[in-house]
Coordinates of N, CA and C and ligand atoms in Angstrom, one line a residue:
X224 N 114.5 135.9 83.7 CA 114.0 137.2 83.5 C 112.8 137.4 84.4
X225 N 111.5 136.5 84.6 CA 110.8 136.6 85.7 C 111.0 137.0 87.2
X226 N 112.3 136.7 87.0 CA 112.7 136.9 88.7 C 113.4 138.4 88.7
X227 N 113.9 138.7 87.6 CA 114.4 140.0 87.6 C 113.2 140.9 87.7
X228 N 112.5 140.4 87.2 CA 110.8 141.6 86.9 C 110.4 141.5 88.4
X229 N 110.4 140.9 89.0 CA 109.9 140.4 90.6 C 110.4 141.3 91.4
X230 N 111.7 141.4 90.7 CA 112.9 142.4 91.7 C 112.5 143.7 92.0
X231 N 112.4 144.1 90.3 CA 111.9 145.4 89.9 C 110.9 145.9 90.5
X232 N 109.7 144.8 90.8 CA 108.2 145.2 91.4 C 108.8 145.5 92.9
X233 N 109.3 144.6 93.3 CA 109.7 144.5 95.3 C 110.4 146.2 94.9
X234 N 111.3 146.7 93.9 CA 112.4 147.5 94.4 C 111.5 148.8 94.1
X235 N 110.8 149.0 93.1 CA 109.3 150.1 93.7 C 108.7 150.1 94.1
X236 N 107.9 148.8 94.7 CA 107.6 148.9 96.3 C 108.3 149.2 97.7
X237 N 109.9 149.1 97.1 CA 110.1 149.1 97.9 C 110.3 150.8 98.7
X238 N 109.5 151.8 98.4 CA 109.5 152.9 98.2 C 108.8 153.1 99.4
X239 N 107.9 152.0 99.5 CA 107.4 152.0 101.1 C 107.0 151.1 102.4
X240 N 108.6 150.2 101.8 CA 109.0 149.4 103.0 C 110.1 149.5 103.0
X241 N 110.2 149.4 104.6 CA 111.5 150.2 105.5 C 112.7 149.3 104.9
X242 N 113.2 149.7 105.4 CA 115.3 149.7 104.2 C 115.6 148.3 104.8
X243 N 115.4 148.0 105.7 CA 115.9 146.4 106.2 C 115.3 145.4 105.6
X244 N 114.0 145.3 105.4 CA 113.1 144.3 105.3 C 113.1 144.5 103.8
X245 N 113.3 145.8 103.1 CA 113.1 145.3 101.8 C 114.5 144.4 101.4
X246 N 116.0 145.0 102.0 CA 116.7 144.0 101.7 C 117.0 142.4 101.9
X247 N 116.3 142.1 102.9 CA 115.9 140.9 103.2 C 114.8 140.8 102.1
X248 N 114.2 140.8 101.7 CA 113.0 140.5 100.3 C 113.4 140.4 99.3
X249 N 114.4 141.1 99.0 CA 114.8 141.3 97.5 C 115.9 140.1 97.5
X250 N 116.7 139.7 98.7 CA 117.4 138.7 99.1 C 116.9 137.5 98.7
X251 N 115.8 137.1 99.3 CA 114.8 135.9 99.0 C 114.5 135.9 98.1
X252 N 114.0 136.8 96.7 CA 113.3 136.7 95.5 C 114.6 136.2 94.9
X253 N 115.7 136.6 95.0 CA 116.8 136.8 94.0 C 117.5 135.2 94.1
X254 N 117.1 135.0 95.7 CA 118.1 133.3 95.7 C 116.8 132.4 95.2
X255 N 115.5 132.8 95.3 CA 114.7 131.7 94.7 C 114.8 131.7 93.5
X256 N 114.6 132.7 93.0 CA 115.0 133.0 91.3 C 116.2 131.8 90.8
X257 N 117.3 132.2 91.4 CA 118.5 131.5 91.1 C 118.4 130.3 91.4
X258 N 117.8 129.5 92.1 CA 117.1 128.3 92.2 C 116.6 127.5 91.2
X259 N 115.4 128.6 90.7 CA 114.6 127.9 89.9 C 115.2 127.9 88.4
X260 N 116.0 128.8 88.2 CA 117.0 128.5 87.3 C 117.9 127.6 87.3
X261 N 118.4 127.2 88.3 CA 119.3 125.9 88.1 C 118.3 125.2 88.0
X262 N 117.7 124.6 88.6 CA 116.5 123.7 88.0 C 115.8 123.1 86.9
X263 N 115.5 124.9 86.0 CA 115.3 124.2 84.7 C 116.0 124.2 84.0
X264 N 117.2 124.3 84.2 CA 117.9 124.3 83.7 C 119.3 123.2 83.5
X265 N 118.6 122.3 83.9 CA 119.4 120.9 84.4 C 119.0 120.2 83.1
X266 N 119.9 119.4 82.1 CA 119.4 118.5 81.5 C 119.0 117.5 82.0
X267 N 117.4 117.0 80.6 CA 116.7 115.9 81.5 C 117.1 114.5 81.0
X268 N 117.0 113.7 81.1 CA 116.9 112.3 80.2 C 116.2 111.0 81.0
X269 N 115.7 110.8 80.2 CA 114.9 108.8 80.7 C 115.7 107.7 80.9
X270 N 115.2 107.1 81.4 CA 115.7 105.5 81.3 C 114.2 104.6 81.2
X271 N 114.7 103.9 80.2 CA 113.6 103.0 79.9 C 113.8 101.5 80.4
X272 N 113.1 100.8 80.6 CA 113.2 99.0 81.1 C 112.3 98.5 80.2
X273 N 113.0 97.5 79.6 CA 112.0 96.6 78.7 C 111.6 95.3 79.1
X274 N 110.6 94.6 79.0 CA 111.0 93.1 78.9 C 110.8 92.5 80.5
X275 N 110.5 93.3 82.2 CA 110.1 93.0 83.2 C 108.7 92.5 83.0
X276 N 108.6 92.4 84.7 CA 109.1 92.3 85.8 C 109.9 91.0 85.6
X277 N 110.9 91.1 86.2 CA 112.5 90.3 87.2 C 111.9 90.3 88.4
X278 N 111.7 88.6 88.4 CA 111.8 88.8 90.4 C 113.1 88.5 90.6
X279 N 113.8 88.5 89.8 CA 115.2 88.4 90.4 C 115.9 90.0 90.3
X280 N 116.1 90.6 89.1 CA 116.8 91.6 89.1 C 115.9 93.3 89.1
X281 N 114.9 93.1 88.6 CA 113.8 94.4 88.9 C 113.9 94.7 90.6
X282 N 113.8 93.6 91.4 CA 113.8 94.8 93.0 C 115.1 95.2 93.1
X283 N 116.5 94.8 92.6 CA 117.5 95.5 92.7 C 117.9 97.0 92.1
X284 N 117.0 97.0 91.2 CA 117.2 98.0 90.2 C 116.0 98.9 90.9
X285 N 115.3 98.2 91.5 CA 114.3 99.4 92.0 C 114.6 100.0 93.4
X286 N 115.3 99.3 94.3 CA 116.5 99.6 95.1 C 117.4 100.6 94.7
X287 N 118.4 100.5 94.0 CA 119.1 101.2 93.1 C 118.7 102.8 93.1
X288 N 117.2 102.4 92.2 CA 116.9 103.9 91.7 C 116.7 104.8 92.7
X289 N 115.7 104.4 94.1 CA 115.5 104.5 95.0 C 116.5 105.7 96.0
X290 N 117.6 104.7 96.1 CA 118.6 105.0 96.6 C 119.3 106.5 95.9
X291 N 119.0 106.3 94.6 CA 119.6 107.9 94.1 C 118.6 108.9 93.9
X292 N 117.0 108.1 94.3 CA 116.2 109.3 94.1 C 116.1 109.5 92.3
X293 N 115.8 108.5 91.5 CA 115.8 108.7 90.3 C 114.3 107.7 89.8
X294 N 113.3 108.3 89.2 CA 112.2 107.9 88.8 C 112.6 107.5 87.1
X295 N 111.6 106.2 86.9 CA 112.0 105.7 85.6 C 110.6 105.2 85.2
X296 N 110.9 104.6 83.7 CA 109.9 104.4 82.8 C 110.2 102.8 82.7
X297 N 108.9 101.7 83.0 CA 109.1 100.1 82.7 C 108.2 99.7 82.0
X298 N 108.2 99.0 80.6 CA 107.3 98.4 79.9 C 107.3 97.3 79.8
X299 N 105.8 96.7 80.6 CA 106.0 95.4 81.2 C 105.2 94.4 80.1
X300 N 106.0 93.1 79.7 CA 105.5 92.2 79.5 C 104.0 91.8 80.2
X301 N 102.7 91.2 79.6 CA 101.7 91.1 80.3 C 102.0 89.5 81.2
X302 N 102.5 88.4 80.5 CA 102.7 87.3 80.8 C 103.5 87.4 82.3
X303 N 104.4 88.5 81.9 CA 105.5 88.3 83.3 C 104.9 88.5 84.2
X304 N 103.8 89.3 84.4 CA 103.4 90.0 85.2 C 102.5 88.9 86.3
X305 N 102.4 88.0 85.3 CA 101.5 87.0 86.3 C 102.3 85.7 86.9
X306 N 103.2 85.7 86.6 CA 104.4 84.7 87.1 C 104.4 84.9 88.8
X307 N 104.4 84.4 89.3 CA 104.5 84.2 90.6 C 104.2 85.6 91.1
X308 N 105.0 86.0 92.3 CA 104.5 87.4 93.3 C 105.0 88.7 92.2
X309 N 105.2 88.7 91.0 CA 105.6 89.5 90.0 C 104.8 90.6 90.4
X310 N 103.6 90.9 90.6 CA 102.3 91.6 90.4 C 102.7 92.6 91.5
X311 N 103.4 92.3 92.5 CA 103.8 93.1 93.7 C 105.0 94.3 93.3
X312 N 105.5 93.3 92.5 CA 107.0 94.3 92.0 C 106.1 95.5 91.2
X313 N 105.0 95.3 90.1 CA 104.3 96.5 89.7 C 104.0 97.0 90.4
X314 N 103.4 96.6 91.5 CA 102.8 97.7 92.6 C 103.8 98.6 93.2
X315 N 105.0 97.9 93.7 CA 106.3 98.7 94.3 C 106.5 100.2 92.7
X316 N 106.2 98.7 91.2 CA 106.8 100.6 90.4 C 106.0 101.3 90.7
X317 N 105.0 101.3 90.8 CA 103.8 102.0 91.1 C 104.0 103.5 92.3
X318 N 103.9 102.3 93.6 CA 104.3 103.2 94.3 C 105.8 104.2 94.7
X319 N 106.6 103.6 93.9 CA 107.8 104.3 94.1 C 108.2 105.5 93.1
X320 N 107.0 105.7 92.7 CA 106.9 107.0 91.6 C 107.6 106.8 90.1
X321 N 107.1 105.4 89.5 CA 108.1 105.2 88.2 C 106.8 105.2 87.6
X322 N 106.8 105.1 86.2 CA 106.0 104.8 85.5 C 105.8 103.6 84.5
X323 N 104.6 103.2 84.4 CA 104.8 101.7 83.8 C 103.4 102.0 83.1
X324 N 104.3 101.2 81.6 CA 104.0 101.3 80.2 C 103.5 99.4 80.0
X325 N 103.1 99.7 78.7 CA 102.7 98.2 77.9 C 103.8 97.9 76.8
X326 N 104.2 96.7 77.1 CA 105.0 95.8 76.2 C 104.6 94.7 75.4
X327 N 103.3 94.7 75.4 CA 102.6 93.4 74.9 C 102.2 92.2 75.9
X328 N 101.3 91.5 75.5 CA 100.7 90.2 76.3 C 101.9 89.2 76.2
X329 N 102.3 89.1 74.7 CA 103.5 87.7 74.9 C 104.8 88.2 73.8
X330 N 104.8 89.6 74.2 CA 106.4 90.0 73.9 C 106.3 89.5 72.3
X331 N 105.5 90.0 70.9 CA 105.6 89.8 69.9 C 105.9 91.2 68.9
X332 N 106.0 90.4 67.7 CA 106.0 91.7 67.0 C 104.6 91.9 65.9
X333 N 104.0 93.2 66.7 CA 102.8 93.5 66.4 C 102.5 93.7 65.1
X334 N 103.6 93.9 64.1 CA 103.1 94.6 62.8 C 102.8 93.0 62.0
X335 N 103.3 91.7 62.9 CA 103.0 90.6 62.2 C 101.5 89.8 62.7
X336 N 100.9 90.8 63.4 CA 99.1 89.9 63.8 C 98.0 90.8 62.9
X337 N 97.8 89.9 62.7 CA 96.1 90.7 62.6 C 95.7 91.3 63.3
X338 N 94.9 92.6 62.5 CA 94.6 93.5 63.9 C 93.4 93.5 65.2
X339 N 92.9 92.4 65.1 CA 92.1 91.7 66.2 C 93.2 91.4 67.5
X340 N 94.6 90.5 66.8 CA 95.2 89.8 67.6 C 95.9 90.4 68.1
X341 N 96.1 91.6 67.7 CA 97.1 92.9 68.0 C 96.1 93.4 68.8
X342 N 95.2 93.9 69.0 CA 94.3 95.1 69.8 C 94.4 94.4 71.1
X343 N 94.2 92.6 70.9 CA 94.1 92.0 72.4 C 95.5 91.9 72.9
X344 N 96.4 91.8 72.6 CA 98.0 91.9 73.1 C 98.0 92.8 74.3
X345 N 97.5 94.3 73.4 CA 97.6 95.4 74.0 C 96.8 95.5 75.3
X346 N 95.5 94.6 74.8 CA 94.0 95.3 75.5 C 94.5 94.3 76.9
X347 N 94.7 93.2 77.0 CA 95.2 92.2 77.8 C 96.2 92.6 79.0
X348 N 97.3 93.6 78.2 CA 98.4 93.7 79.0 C 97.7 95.0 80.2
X349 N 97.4 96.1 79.3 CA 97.0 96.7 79.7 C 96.1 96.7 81.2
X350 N 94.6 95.9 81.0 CA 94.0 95.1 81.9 C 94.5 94.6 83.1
X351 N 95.7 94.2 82.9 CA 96.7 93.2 83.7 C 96.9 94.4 84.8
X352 N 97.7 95.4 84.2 CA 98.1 96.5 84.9 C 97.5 97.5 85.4
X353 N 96.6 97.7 85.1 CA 95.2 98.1 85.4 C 94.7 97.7 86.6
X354 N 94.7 96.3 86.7 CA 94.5 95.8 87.9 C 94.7 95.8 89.0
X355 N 96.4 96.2 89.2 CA 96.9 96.3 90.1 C 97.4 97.6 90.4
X356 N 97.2 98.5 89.9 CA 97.6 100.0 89.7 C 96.8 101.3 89.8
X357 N 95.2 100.7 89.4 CA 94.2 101.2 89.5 C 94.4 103.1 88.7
X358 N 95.3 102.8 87.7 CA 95.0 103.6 87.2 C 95.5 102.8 85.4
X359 N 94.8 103.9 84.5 CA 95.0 103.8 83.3 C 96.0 103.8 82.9
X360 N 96.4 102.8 81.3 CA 98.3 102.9 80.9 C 97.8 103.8 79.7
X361 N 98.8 104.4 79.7 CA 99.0 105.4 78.4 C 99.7 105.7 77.3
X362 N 100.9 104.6 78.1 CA 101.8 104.8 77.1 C 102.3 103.2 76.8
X363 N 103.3 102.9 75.5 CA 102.9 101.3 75.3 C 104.6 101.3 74.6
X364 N 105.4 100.5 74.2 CA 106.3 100.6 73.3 C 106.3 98.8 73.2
X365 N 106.5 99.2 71.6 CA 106.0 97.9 70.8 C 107.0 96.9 70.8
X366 N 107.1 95.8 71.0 CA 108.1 94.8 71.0 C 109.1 95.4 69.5
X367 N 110.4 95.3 69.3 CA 111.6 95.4 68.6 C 111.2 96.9 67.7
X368 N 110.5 97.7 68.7 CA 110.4 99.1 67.7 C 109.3 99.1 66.7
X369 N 108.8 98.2 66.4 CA 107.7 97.8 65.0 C 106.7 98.3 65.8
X370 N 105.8 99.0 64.9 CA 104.3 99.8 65.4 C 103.4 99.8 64.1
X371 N 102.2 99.6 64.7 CA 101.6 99.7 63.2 C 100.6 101.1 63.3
X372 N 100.7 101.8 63.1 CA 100.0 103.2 63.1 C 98.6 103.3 63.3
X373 N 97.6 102.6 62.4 CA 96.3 101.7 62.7 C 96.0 101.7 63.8
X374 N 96.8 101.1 65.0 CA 96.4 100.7 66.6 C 96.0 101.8 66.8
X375 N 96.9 103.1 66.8 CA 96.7 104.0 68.0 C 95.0 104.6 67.5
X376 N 94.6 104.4 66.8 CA 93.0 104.3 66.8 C 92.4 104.0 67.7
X377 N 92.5 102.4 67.8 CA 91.9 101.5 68.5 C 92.2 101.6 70.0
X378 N 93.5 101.4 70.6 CA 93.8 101.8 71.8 C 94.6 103.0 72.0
X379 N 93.7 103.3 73.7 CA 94.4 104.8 73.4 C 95.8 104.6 74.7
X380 N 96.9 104.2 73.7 CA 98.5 104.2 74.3 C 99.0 105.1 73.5
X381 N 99.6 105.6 73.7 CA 101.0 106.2 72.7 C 102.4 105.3 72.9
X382 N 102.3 105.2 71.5 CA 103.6 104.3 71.8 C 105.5 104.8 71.4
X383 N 105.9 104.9 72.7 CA 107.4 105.2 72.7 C 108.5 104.6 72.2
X384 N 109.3 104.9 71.4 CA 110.7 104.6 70.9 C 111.4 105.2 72.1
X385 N 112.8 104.9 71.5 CA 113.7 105.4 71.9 C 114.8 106.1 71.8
X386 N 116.0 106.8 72.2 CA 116.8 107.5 71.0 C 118.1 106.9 71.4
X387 N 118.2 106.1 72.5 CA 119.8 105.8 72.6 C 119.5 104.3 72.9
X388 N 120.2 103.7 72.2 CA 120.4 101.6 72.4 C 121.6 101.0 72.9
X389 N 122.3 100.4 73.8 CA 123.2 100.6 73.9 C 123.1 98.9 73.5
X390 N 122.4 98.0 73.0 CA 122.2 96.7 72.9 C 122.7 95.9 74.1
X391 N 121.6 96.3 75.3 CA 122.2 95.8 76.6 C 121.9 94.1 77.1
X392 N 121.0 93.9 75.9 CA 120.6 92.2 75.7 C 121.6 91.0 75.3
X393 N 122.6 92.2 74.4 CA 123.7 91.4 73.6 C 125.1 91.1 74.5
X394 N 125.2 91.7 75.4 CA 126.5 91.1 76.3 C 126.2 91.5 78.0
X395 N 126.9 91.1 77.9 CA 127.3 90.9 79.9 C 128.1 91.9 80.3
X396 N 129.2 92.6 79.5 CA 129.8 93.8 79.6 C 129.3 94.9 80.1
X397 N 129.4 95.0 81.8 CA 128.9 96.4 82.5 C 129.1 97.3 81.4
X398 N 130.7 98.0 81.6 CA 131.5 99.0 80.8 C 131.1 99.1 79.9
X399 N 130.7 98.1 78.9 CA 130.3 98.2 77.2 C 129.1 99.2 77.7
X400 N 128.4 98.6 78.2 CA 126.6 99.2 78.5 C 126.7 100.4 78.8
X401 N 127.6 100.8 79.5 CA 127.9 102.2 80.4 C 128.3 102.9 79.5
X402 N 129.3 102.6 78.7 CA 130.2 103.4 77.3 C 129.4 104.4 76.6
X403 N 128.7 102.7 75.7 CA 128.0 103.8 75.1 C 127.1 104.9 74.9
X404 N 126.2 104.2 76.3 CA 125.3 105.4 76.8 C 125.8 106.7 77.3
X405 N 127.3 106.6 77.8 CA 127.2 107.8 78.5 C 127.7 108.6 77.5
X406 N 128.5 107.9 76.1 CA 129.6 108.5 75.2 C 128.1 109.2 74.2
X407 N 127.1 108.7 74.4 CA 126.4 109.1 73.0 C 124.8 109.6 73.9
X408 N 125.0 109.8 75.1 CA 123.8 110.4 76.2 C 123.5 112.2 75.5
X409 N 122.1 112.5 75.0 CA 122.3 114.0 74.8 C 121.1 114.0 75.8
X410 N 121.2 115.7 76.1 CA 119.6 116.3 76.4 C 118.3 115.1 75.8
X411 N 117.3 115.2 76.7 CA 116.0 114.8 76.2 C 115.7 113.3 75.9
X412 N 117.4 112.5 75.8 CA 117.1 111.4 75.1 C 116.5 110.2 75.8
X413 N 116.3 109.0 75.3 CA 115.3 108.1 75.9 C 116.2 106.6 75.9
X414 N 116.6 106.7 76.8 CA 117.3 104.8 76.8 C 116.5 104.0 76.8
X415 N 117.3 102.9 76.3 CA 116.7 101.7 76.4 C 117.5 100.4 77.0
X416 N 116.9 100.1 78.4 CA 117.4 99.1 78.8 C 116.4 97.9 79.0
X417 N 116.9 96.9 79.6 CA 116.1 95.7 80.0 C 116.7 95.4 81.4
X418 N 115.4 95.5 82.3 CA 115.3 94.7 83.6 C 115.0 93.6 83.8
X419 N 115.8 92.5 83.2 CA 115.9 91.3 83.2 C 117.0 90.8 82.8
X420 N 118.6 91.5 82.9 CA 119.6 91.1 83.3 C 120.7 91.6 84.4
X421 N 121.4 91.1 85.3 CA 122.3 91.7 86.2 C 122.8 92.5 85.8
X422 N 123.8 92.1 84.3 CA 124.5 93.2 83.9 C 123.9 94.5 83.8
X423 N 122.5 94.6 82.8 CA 121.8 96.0 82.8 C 121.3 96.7 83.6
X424 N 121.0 95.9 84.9 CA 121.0 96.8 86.1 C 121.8 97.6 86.5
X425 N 123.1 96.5 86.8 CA 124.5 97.0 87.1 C 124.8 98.3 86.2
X426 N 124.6 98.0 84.7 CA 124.8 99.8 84.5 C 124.3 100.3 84.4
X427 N 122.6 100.5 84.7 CA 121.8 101.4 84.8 C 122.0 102.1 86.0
X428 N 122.4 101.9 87.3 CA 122.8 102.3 88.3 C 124.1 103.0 88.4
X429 N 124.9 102.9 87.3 CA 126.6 103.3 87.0 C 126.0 104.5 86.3
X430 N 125.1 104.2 85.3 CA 125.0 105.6 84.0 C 124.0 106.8 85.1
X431 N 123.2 106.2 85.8 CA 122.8 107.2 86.6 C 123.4 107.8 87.1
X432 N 124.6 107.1 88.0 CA 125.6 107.8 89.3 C 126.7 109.2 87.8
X433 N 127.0 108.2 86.7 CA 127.9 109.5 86.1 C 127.0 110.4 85.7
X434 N 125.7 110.3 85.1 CA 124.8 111.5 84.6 C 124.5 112.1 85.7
X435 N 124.1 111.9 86.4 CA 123.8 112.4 87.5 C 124.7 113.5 88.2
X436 N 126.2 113.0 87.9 CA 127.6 114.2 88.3 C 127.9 115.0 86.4
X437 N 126.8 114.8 85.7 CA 127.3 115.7 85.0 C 125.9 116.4 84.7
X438 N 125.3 116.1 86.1 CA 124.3 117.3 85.7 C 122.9 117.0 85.4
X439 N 122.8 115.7 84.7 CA 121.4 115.3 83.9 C 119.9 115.1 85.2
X440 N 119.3 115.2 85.1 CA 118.1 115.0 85.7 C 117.5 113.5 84.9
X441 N 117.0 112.7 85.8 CA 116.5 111.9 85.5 C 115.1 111.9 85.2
X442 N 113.9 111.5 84.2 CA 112.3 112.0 84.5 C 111.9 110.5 83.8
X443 N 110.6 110.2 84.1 CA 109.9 109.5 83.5 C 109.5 109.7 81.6
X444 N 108.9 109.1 81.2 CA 108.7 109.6 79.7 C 107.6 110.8 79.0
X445 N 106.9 110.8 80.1 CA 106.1 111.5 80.2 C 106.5 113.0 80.1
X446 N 107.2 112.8 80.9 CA 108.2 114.6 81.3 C 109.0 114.8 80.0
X447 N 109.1 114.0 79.3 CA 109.7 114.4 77.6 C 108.7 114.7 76.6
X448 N 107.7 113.7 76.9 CA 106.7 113.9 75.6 C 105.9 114.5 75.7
X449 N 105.5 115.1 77.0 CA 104.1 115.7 77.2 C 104.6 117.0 77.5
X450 N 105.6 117.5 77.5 CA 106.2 119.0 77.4 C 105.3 120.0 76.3
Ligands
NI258 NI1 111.2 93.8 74.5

């Protein structure tokens, strides 16, 4: 409807510009318009990574993404992060326009520490990433979904769920992985994979290539929750 009102302005102005040029004008407003309507009008959806950095299978998958021009969301283990040249693969999500979240210092489930032992998990991982990134984490997703409401007090993450599981931990089955996500993929929703097996790379790269021919836009998490 904006672009139509745009029209309307150009086409009573156009009262006093010469007949060529306004059709050339009204030409341009009308194909930008239609533009930006397909645009927003593309369904969006995430993909999440749990459980990195992989110096084995994270540069493939970040290759991958690359390659289709699809930005993603990774919530890094703090420990992994220090494992050998690991620290570089954050920098690559970094710069390759993905976004990276907190998974905890040693991949636990938070709602079972004391909340001392819990604040440093967070504060730790964080730190870590921080380091190398030189910007603030904001967002955190708690080992097995468990959150304890309390934290977000204390640190300021928000912490992300997710809406589609395809239990990509539990088998080696590309197809399985691919199935279910694409059979049960809606608008807006949030996957969850792990970048720390072949197979889940392998179909995070497949579920992109079919969402992707049916339309979906890929975004970081941010671009869902901060809408
Ligand atoms: Ni995990």
């Amino acid at each position: 409807m904006q672009g139509l009102g745009v029209v309307y302005v150009l086409l009573l102005l156009g009262i006093c510009i010469p007949g060529q040029m306004m059709v050339q004008r009204v030409d341009r407003v009308e194909r930008v318009a239609s533009e930006k309507t397909v645009i927003s009008e593309r369904p969006k959806v995430a993909l999440t990574f749990d459980d990195g950095p992989s110096a084995v299978y994270t540069p493939k998958l970040l290759n991958g993404l690359k390659q289709r021009g699809v930005h993603a969301t990774f919530f890094l283990i703090g420990k992994n992060i220090e494992i050998g040249e690991n620290a570089q693969i954050v920098k690559r999500e970094q710069e390759e326009g993905h976004l990276i979240g907190n998974h905890t210092y040693n991949h636990v489930e938070i709602t079972k520490l004391d909340e001392d032992s819990a604040y440093q998990e967070l504060r730790k991982t964080n730190e870590i990433i921080e380091g190398i990134t030189g910007e603030s984490v904001e967002f955190m997703r708690p080992p097995f979904g468990l959150w304890k409401k309390n934290l977000e007090e204390k640190i300021p993450a928000i912490p992300v769920m997710w809406t589609v599981d395809p239990m990509d931990w539990a088998t080696e089955n590309v197809d399985e992985i691919v199935n279910k996500v694409v059979t049960e993929v809606e608008e807006n929703d949030i996957i969850l994979l792990h970048d720390c097996y072949d197979s889940s790379v392998k179909a995070a790269l497949r579920i992109v290539d079919l969402l992707q021919a049916e339309g979906y836009d890929f975004v970081t998490v941010d671009e869902l929750l901060l809408k």
